[in-house]
Amino acid sequence: MTIIEHAEEIEHLSSGKTRVLVPTMGALHHGHERLIRHGRSLAGKAGQLIVSIFVNPTQFGPGEDFETYPRTPAEDRSLCIAAGTDILFQPTVEEMYSAEQDLGTNADTKLTGTLCGPDRPGHFDGVCTVVNKLFSLIQPDIAVFGKKDYQQLAVIKQMASNLKMPVKIIGSETIREKDGLAMSSRNRYLSAQQRAQAPVLYKALKGISENNNLESAARIKAARDMIAREAPLGKISYLQIVDRETMQELMEIDRPALAATAVQFGTARLIDNIEIDPVI
Ligand code: AMP
C-alpha cells in the first residue's frame, strides 16, 4: 500500500485503471473494513482502490466533536492494508483547505430539510465540499459510501448528478454489532450503561418496518415510546419516515422509504436507519 499525503502526488497518479474511492474520517472499525472490501471487489484485481482518511473540519458544527474526534492512524493503516487498499490518501487540513478563495460546495437543499439537516446546519455543505475536492483530485470512476449515513449518500448522489460528475456512487450495507448497534467511530464515546441501551435504535427501527398493519404515525409513536422506555439515557433528536430518494417526509409508506433516527447519549450522537418497501 502506498501512502500519499500531498494533493499534487495524488493528482499525478493517473493509471488508466478503474479507480474506486472510499472516503472516511479514520478511526476505522469493522464496518469501514467491510466498506473498503466492498470497494476492493468493485475495483477487481486490476483496478486501483484508494481509501482517504481526513477528519474534515467543515462538516463539524460549533460545539461538535472535531477536536476530540478519535484519531488512530497506526491501526487505520493496518486495517487498510488488510482490506486490500492500494493507496491511502491522508492529507492535512492545510492541504485540503489552502486556497484563499474557497467557496465550498453546497448540498442540494431539497435533501437537507429533514433528518440530520435541521439538526446540523452546514454539515452537508461541509461534506459536499470535501467530497467534491476528493473527487476532483482523485477522479474516481466509482465511490463507495455507507448506507448508515443514508442522507449523506443521497446528498452525494445528488451532487454528482447536479454537477454532472463522471462517477458512480455506490451505497454499501450497514454493518452492525451482534446486538444490532450500527458500528460507528463514535460508539467509543458511550459509557457501559449507554452502550447497553444503544441497541434500542435498531430495535425501534425494525419495529417500524415490521408493524406494517399500522399507519406511519402510529409506527413512529410506538418506536419513540420504545426508545424512551428502554433508553432513558438517550434523547431522541429525530425519528422520521422519509422517501428514500428525495428525503421528504412520508405520511404513508407507498414508495421505497427509510425510517431513520438520531439519539443523543451524552456526548455521542448516534444515527441509524432501515429501508422499508411498500407492501403491495
Ligand atoms: P466516517 O469515517 O464515519 O465518516 O465513515 C466513512 C464511511 O464509512 C461513510 O461512507 C460511512 O457511511 C461508512 N460507514 C461508517 N460506519 C459504517 C457501518 N457501520 N457500516 C457501513 N458503512 C459504514
mmCIF file of C-alpha atoms and ligand atoms in Angstrom:
data_model
loop_
_atom_site.group_PDB
_atom_site.id
_atom_site.type_symbol
_atom_site.label_atom_id
_atom_site.label_comp_id
_atom_site.label_asym_id
_atom_site.label_seq_id
_atom_site.Cartn_x
_atom_site.Cartn_y
_atom_site.Cartn_z
ATOM 1 C CA MET A 1 0.000 0.000 0.000
ATOM 2 C CA THR A 2 1.266 3.448 -0.923
ATOM 3 C CA ILE A 3 0.596 6.322 1.485
ATOM 4 C CA ILE A 4 0.111 9.740 -0.072
ATOM 5 C CA GLU A 5 -0.159 12.939 1.928
ATOM 6 C CA HIS A 6 0.097 15.622 -0.734
ATOM 7 C CA ALA A 7 -2.637 16.550 -3.136
ATOM 8 C CA GLU A 8 -0.291 17.013 -6.105
ATOM 9 C CA GLU A 9 1.034 13.463 -5.755
ATOM 10 C CA ILE A 10 -2.420 12.017 -5.991
ATOM 11 C CA GLU A 11 -3.320 14.322 -8.876
ATOM 12 C CA HIS A 12 -0.400 12.977 -10.890
ATOM 13 C CA LEU A 13 -1.269 9.401 -10.256
ATOM 14 C CA SER A 14 -3.158 8.681 -13.447
ATOM 15 C CA SER A 15 -3.060 4.974 -14.083
ATOM 16 C CA GLY A 16 -5.624 4.095 -16.725
ATOM 17 C CA LYS A 17 -7.055 1.601 -14.232
ATOM 18 C CA THR A 18 -10.573 1.667 -12.817
ATOM 19 C CA ARG A 19 -10.336 3.831 -9.709
ATOM 20 C CA VAL A 20 -12.504 3.191 -6.685
ATOM 21 C CA LEU A 21 -12.549 5.673 -3.817
ATOM 22 C CA VAL A 22 -13.716 5.000 -0.252
ATOM 23 C CA PRO A 23 -13.716 8.277 1.730
ATOM 24 C CA THR A 24 -13.519 8.031 5.548
ATOM 25 C CA MET A 25 -12.622 10.079 8.592
ATOM 26 C CA GLY A 26 -10.454 7.304 10.050
ATOM 27 C CA ALA A 27 -10.828 5.671 13.480
ATOM 28 C CA LEU A 28 -11.614 2.710 11.300
ATOM 29 C CA HIS A 29 -13.722 -0.176 12.583
ATOM 30 C CA HIS A 30 -15.078 -3.403 11.151
ATOM 31 C CA GLY A 31 -17.903 -1.509 9.360
ATOM 32 C CA HIS A 32 -15.298 0.550 7.487
ATOM 33 C CA GLU A 33 -13.342 -2.614 6.768
ATOM 34 C CA ARG A 34 -16.361 -4.178 5.062
ATOM 35 C CA LEU A 35 -16.910 -0.934 3.124
ATOM 36 C CA ILE A 36 -13.292 -0.988 1.952
ATOM 37 C CA ARG A 37 -13.557 -4.674 0.997
ATOM 38 C CA HIS A 38 -16.684 -3.782 -0.997
ATOM 39 C CA GLY A 39 -14.575 -1.156 -2.755
ATOM 40 C CA ARG A 40 -11.918 -3.780 -3.421
ATOM 41 C CA SER A 41 -14.470 -6.106 -5.040
ATOM 42 C CA LEU A 42 -15.769 -3.257 -7.233
ATOM 43 C CA ALA A 43 -12.228 -2.389 -8.322
ATOM 44 C CA GLY A 44 -11.394 -6.003 -9.082
ATOM 45 C CA LYS A 45 -7.843 -7.256 -9.123
ATOM 46 C CA ALA A 46 -6.810 -4.919 -11.906
ATOM 47 C CA GLY A 47 -8.377 -1.740 -10.521
ATOM 48 C CA GLN A 48 -6.998 0.751 -8.040
ATOM 49 C CA LEU A 49 -8.552 1.050 -4.590
ATOM 50 C CA ILE A 50 -7.992 4.369 -2.842
ATOM 51 C CA VAL A 51 -9.066 4.992 0.745
ATOM 52 C CA SER A 52 -8.990 8.541 2.063
ATOM 53 C CA ILE A 53 -8.707 9.400 5.728
ATOM 54 C CA PHE A 54 -9.455 13.004 6.548
ATOM 55 C CA VAL A 55 -11.236 14.444 9.568
ATOM 56 C CA ASN A 56 -12.960 17.213 7.696
ATOM 57 C CA PRO A 57 -13.340 20.361 9.825
ATOM 58 C CA THR A 58 -16.004 21.937 7.623
ATOM 59 C CA GLN A 59 -18.555 19.241 8.338
ATOM 60 C CA PHE A 60 -18.423 19.761 12.110
ATOM 61 C CA GLY A 61 -20.580 22.486 13.644
ATOM 62 C CA PRO A 62 -19.595 24.755 16.556
ATOM 63 C CA GLY A 63 -19.552 22.700 19.758
ATOM 64 C CA GLU A 64 -19.331 19.409 17.859
ATOM 65 C CA ASP A 65 -16.500 16.896 18.344
ATOM 66 C CA PHE A 66 -13.934 17.938 15.673
ATOM 67 C CA GLU A 67 -11.113 18.382 18.211
ATOM 68 C CA THR A 68 -11.860 15.201 20.133
ATOM 69 C CA TYR A 69 -12.820 13.013 17.167
ATOM 70 C CA PRO A 70 -10.849 9.752 17.609
ATOM 71 C CA ARG A 71 -7.643 9.516 15.581
ATOM 72 C CA THR A 72 -5.963 6.092 15.325
ATOM 73 C CA PRO A 73 -3.526 6.354 12.389
ATOM 74 C CA ALA A 74 -1.411 3.242 13.049
ATOM 75 C CA GLU A 75 -4.418 0.920 13.430
ATOM 76 C CA ASP A 76 -6.087 2.534 10.419
ATOM 77 C CA ARG A 77 -3.087 1.776 8.229
ATOM 78 C CA SER A 78 -3.063 -1.902 9.252
ATOM 79 C CA LEU A 79 -6.784 -2.203 8.580
ATOM 80 C CA CYS A 80 -6.431 -0.572 5.152
ATOM 81 C CA ILE A 81 -3.644 -2.978 4.209
ATOM 82 C CA ALA A 82 -5.648 -5.999 5.427
ATOM 83 C CA ALA A 83 -8.703 -4.885 3.425
ATOM 84 C CA GLY A 84 -6.727 -4.645 0.173
ATOM 85 C CA THR A 85 -6.154 -0.902 -0.207
ATOM 86 C CA ASP A 86 -3.703 0.168 -2.918
ATOM 87 C CA ILE A 87 -3.402 3.833 -1.959
ATOM 88 C CA LEU A 88 -4.111 5.540 1.345
ATOM 89 C CA PHE A 89 -4.658 9.273 0.877
ATOM 90 C CA GLN A 90 -4.170 11.101 4.156
ATOM 91 C CA PRO A 91 -3.972 14.863 3.562
ATOM 92 C CA THR A 92 -3.627 17.575 6.195
ATOM 93 C CA VAL A 93 -6.253 20.270 6.734
ATOM 94 C CA GLU A 94 -3.892 22.873 5.194
ATOM 95 C CA GLU A 95 -3.503 20.676 2.136
ATOM 96 C CA MET A 96 -7.248 20.420 1.590
ATOM 97 C CA TYR A 97 -8.177 23.996 2.521
ATOM 98 C CA SER A 98 -5.248 26.085 1.311
ATOM 99 C CA ALA A 99 -6.977 28.155 -1.361
ATOM 100 C CA GLU A 100 -7.653 31.710 -0.251
ATOM 101 C CA GLN A 101 -10.940 31.896 -2.061
ATOM 102 C CA ASP A 102 -12.503 28.594 -1.205
ATOM 103 C CA LEU A 103 -16.200 28.976 -1.857
ATOM 104 C CA GLY A 104 -17.046 25.391 -0.987
ATOM 105 C CA THR A 105 -19.855 23.311 -2.446
ATOM 106 C CA ASN A 106 -23.397 23.466 -1.124
ATOM 107 C CA ALA A 107 -25.586 20.443 -0.600
ATOM 108 C CA ASP A 108 -28.845 20.452 -2.549
ATOM 109 C CA THR A 109 -31.279 21.947 -0.026
ATOM 110 C CA LYS A 110 -34.113 19.760 -1.356
ATOM 111 C CA LEU A 111 -32.480 16.874 0.510
ATOM 112 C CA THR A 112 -31.488 18.552 3.754
ATOM 113 C CA GLY A 113 -34.806 19.748 5.202
ATOM 114 C CA THR A 114 -35.320 16.512 7.176
ATOM 115 C CA LEU A 115 -33.341 14.114 9.424
ATOM 116 C CA CYS A 116 -29.816 15.413 10.206
ATOM 117 C CA GLY A 117 -30.212 18.543 8.033
ATOM 118 C CA PRO A 118 -32.031 20.799 10.530
ATOM 119 C CA ASP A 119 -30.036 19.372 13.470
ATOM 120 C CA ARG A 120 -26.651 20.048 11.908
ATOM 121 C CA PRO A 121 -26.761 23.285 9.873
ATOM 122 C CA GLY A 122 -23.924 23.422 7.340
ATOM 123 C CA HIS A 123 -22.924 19.790 7.908
ATOM 124 C CA PHE A 124 -23.885 18.537 4.450
ATOM 125 C CA ASP A 125 -22.298 21.600 2.806
ATOM 126 C CA GLY A 126 -19.041 20.593 4.530
ATOM 127 C CA VAL A 127 -19.488 17.011 3.335
ATOM 128 C CA CYS A 128 -20.133 18.122 -0.264
ATOM 129 C CA THR A 129 -17.164 20.493 -0.145
ATOM 130 C CA VAL A 130 -14.713 17.816 0.905
ATOM 131 C CA VAL A 131 -16.143 15.063 -1.299
ATOM 132 C CA ASN A 132 -16.089 17.387 -4.306
ATOM 133 C CA LYS A 133 -12.418 18.168 -3.577
ATOM 134 C CA LEU A 134 -11.607 14.462 -3.219
ATOM 135 C CA PHE A 135 -13.412 13.664 -6.461
ATOM 136 C CA SER A 136 -11.570 16.474 -8.302
ATOM 137 C CA LEU A 137 -8.183 15.293 -7.046
ATOM 138 C CA ILE A 138 -8.664 11.566 -7.406
ATOM 139 C CA GLN A 139 -11.116 11.398 -10.335
ATOM 140 C CA PRO A 140 -12.615 8.091 -9.228
ATOM 141 C CA ASP A 141 -14.801 6.010 -11.544
ATOM 142 C CA ILE A 142 -16.677 4.667 -8.514
ATOM 143 C CA ALA A 143 -17.049 5.957 -4.953
ATOM 144 C CA VAL A 144 -18.474 3.892 -2.113
ATOM 145 C CA PHE A 145 -20.433 5.301 0.846
ATOM 146 C CA GLY A 146 -22.171 3.541 3.722
ATOM 147 C CA LYS A 147 -25.958 3.381 3.989
ATOM 148 C CA LYS A 148 -25.513 4.026 7.695
ATOM 149 C CA ASP A 149 -25.220 7.693 6.650
ATOM 150 C CA TYR A 150 -28.131 7.394 4.250
ATOM 151 C CA GLN A 151 -28.858 11.098 3.901
ATOM 152 C CA GLN A 152 -25.173 11.710 3.157
ATOM 153 C CA LEU A 153 -25.344 9.042 0.457
ATOM 154 C CA ALA A 154 -28.440 10.710 -1.058
ATOM 155 C CA VAL A 155 -26.821 14.180 -0.890
ATOM 156 C CA ILE A 156 -23.660 12.956 -2.618
ATOM 157 C CA LYS A 157 -25.595 11.124 -5.336
ATOM 158 C CA GLN A 158 -27.497 14.359 -5.955
ATOM 159 C CA MET A 159 -24.302 16.450 -6.022
ATOM 160 C CA ALA A 160 -22.713 14.065 -8.527
ATOM 161 C CA SER A 161 -25.813 14.247 -10.685
ATOM 162 C CA ASN A 162 -26.243 18.055 -10.411
ATOM 163 C CA LEU A 163 -22.579 18.681 -11.259
ATOM 164 C CA LYS A 164 -22.555 16.004 -13.989
ATOM 165 C CA MET A 165 -19.635 14.254 -12.357
ATOM 166 C CA PRO A 166 -18.480 11.131 -14.176
ATOM 167 C CA VAL A 167 -18.523 8.989 -11.037
ATOM 168 C CA LYS A 168 -20.802 6.158 -9.992
ATOM 169 C CA ILE A 169 -21.918 6.380 -6.359
ATOM 170 C CA ILE A 170 -22.471 3.026 -4.675
ATOM 171 C CA GLY A 171 -24.233 2.521 -1.315
ATOM 172 C CA SER A 172 -22.922 -0.213 0.949
ATOM 173 C CA GLU A 173 -24.938 -2.024 3.644
ATOM 174 C CA THR A 174 -24.707 -1.009 7.308
ATOM 175 C CA ILE A 175 -22.530 -3.309 9.380
ATOM 176 C CA ARG A 176 -23.761 -3.944 12.919
ATOM 177 C CA GLU A 177 -22.585 -5.364 16.197
ATOM 178 C CA LYS A 178 -24.182 -8.690 17.194
ATOM 179 C CA ASP A 179 -26.844 -6.876 19.240
ATOM 180 C CA GLY A 180 -27.860 -4.682 16.288
ATOM 181 C CA LEU A 181 -26.000 -1.463 17.121
ATOM 182 C CA ALA A 182 -24.636 0.080 13.918
ATOM 183 C CA MET A 183 -20.858 0.224 14.089
ATOM 184 C CA SER A 184 -19.572 3.786 14.395
ATOM 185 C CA SER A 185 -16.357 5.561 15.351
ATOM 186 C CA ARG A 186 -18.457 7.458 17.901
ATOM 187 C CA ASN A 187 -19.595 4.301 19.754
ATOM 188 C CA ARG A 188 -16.401 4.537 21.785
ATOM 189 C CA TYR A 189 -17.806 7.675 23.467
ATOM 190 C CA LEU A 190 -20.528 5.543 25.118
ATOM 191 C CA SER A 191 -20.359 4.591 28.793
ATOM 192 C CA ALA A 192 -21.140 0.953 29.649
ATOM 193 C CA GLN A 193 -24.683 1.925 30.624
ATOM 194 C CA GLN A 194 -25.264 3.959 27.478
ATOM 195 C CA ARG A 195 -23.784 1.154 25.365
ATOM 196 C CA ALA A 196 -26.230 -1.303 26.938
ATOM 197 C CA GLN A 197 -29.160 0.922 25.905
ATOM 198 C CA ALA A 198 -27.932 1.891 22.431
ATOM 199 C CA PRO A 199 -29.186 -1.221 20.535
ATOM 200 C CA VAL A 200 -32.724 0.133 21.019
ATOM 201 C CA LEU A 201 -32.237 2.407 17.983
ATOM 202 C CA TYR A 202 -32.169 -0.549 15.607
ATOM 203 C CA LYS A 203 -34.801 -2.459 17.585
ATOM 204 C CA ALA A 204 -37.195 0.507 17.317
ATOM 205 C CA LEU A 205 -36.488 0.944 13.588
ATOM 206 C CA LYS A 206 -37.088 -2.758 12.992
ATOM 207 C CA GLY A 207 -40.391 -2.383 14.826
ATOM 208 C CA ILE A 208 -41.351 0.386 12.366
ATOM 209 C CA SER A 209 -40.507 -1.794 9.371
ATOM 210 C CA GLU A 210 -42.351 -4.836 10.731
ATOM 211 C CA ASN A 211 -45.520 -3.115 12.074
ATOM 212 C CA ASN A 212 -46.974 -2.860 8.592
ATOM 213 C CA ASN A 213 -50.544 -3.123 9.870
ATOM 214 C CA LEU A 214 -50.187 0.338 11.462
ATOM 215 C CA GLU A 215 -50.232 3.852 9.953
ATOM 216 C CA SER A 216 -46.852 5.629 9.793
ATOM 217 C CA ALA A 217 -47.701 7.985 12.660
ATOM 218 C CA ALA A 218 -48.631 5.067 14.933
ATOM 219 C CA ARG A 219 -45.457 3.211 13.986
ATOM 220 C CA ILE A 220 -43.369 6.261 14.842
ATOM 221 C CA LYS A 221 -45.139 6.720 18.163
ATOM 222 C CA ALA A 222 -44.547 3.062 19.111
ATOM 223 C CA ALA A 223 -40.851 3.409 18.218
ATOM 224 C CA ARG A 224 -40.474 6.656 20.204
ATOM 225 C CA ASP A 225 -42.172 5.060 23.203
ATOM 226 C CA MET A 226 -39.827 2.076 22.973
ATOM 227 C CA ILE A 227 -36.741 4.306 22.901
ATOM 228 C CA ALA A 228 -37.997 6.408 25.817
ATOM 229 C CA ARG A 229 -38.729 3.237 27.810
ATOM 230 C CA GLU A 230 -35.600 1.243 27.017
ATOM 231 C CA ALA A 231 -33.045 4.036 26.680
ATOM 232 C CA PRO A 232 -33.650 6.565 29.460
ATOM 233 C CA LEU A 233 -30.075 7.844 28.969
ATOM 234 C CA GLY A 234 -30.819 8.719 25.348
ATOM 235 C CA LYS A 235 -32.555 11.786 23.959
ATOM 236 C CA ILE A 236 -34.245 11.460 20.576
ATOM 237 C CA SER A 237 -33.186 14.200 18.133
ATOM 238 C CA TYR A 238 -35.470 12.905 15.382
ATOM 239 C CA LEU A 239 -37.320 9.823 14.280
ATOM 240 C CA GLN A 240 -38.860 10.148 10.847
ATOM 241 C CA ILE A 241 -40.011 8.178 7.845
ATOM 242 C CA VAL A 242 -38.855 9.688 4.558
ATOM 243 C CA ASP A 243 -38.806 8.915 0.842
ATOM 244 C CA ARG A 244 -35.522 7.073 0.269
ATOM 245 C CA GLU A 245 -34.563 9.183 -2.721
ATOM 246 C CA THR A 246 -35.921 12.651 -2.022
ATOM 247 C CA MET A 247 -35.581 12.547 1.802
ATOM 248 C CA GLN A 248 -39.032 14.190 2.017
ATOM 249 C CA GLU A 249 -41.179 13.119 4.964
ATOM 250 C CA LEU A 250 -43.755 10.422 4.142
ATOM 251 C CA MET A 251 -47.104 10.131 5.884
ATOM 252 C CA GLU A 252 -47.767 6.844 4.154
ATOM 253 C CA ILE A 253 -45.302 4.193 3.041
ATOM 254 C CA ASP A 254 -46.427 3.999 -0.571
ATOM 255 C CA ARG A 255 -42.938 4.057 -2.114
ATOM 256 C CA PRO A 256 -39.418 2.998 -1.136
ATOM 257 C CA ALA A 257 -38.996 4.547 2.289
ATOM 258 C CA LEU A 258 -36.463 4.988 5.033
ATOM 259 C CA ALA A 259 -37.108 5.116 8.751
ATOM 260 C CA ALA A 260 -34.256 6.988 10.396
ATOM 261 C CA THR A 261 -33.366 8.216 13.840
ATOM 262 C CA ALA A 262 -30.720 10.137 15.768
ATOM 263 C CA VAL A 263 -30.404 9.700 19.514
ATOM 264 C CA GLN A 264 -28.024 11.655 21.723
ATOM 265 C CA PHE A 265 -26.355 9.663 24.510
ATOM 266 C CA GLY A 266 -24.223 12.127 26.487
ATOM 267 C CA THR A 267 -21.593 13.350 24.015
ATOM 268 C CA ALA A 268 -22.340 10.596 21.496
ATOM 269 C CA ARG A 269 -24.868 11.331 18.789
ATOM 270 C CA LEU A 270 -25.870 8.002 17.263
ATOM 271 C CA ILE A 271 -27.725 7.659 13.982
ATOM 272 C CA ASP A 272 -29.304 4.661 12.302
ATOM 273 C CA ASN A 273 -31.883 3.833 9.648
ATOM 274 C CA ILE A 274 -33.725 0.999 7.974
ATOM 275 C CA GLU A 275 -35.060 0.657 4.435
ATOM 276 C CA ILE A 276 -38.771 -0.099 4.178
ATOM 277 C CA ASP A 277 -40.503 -1.174 0.989
ATOM 278 C CA PRO A 278 -44.226 -0.591 0.476
ATOM 279 C CA VAL A 279 -46.476 -3.618 0.918
ATOM 280 C CA ILE A 280 -48.152 -4.259 -2.416
HETATM 281 P P1 AMP B 1 -16.927 8.018 8.674
HETATM 282 O O1 AMP B 1 -15.489 7.696 8.823
HETATM 283 O O2 AMP B 1 -17.727 7.721 9.902
HETATM 284 O O3 AMP B 1 -17.172 9.362 8.068
HETATM 285 O O4 AMP B 1 -17.466 6.986 7.601
HETATM 286 C C1 AMP B 1 -16.826 6.765 6.395
HETATM 287 C C2 AMP B 1 -17.713 5.900 5.542
HETATM 288 O O5 AMP B 1 -17.949 4.675 6.219
HETATM 289 C C3 AMP B 1 -19.086 6.526 5.277
HETATM 290 O O6 AMP B 1 -19.468 6.266 3.927
HETATM 291 C C4 AMP B 1 -19.972 5.804 6.259
HETATM 292 O O7 AMP B 1 -21.316 5.747 5.858
HETATM 293 C C5 AMP B 1 -19.338 4.433 6.273
HETATM 294 N N1 AMP B 1 -19.663 3.687 7.483
HETATM 295 C C6 AMP B 1 -19.496 4.105 8.759
HETATM 296 N N2 AMP B 1 -19.974 3.172 9.621
HETATM 297 C C7 AMP B 1 -20.455 2.158 8.865
HETATM 298 C C8 AMP B 1 -21.081 0.915 9.157
HETATM 299 N N3 AMP B 1 -21.331 0.530 10.404
HETATM 300 N N4 AMP B 1 -21.447 0.117 8.116
HETATM 301 C C9 AMP B 1 -21.203 0.513 6.840
HETATM 302 N N5 AMP B 1 -20.632 1.668 6.493
HETATM 303 C C10 AMP B 1 -20.246 2.477 7.494
#
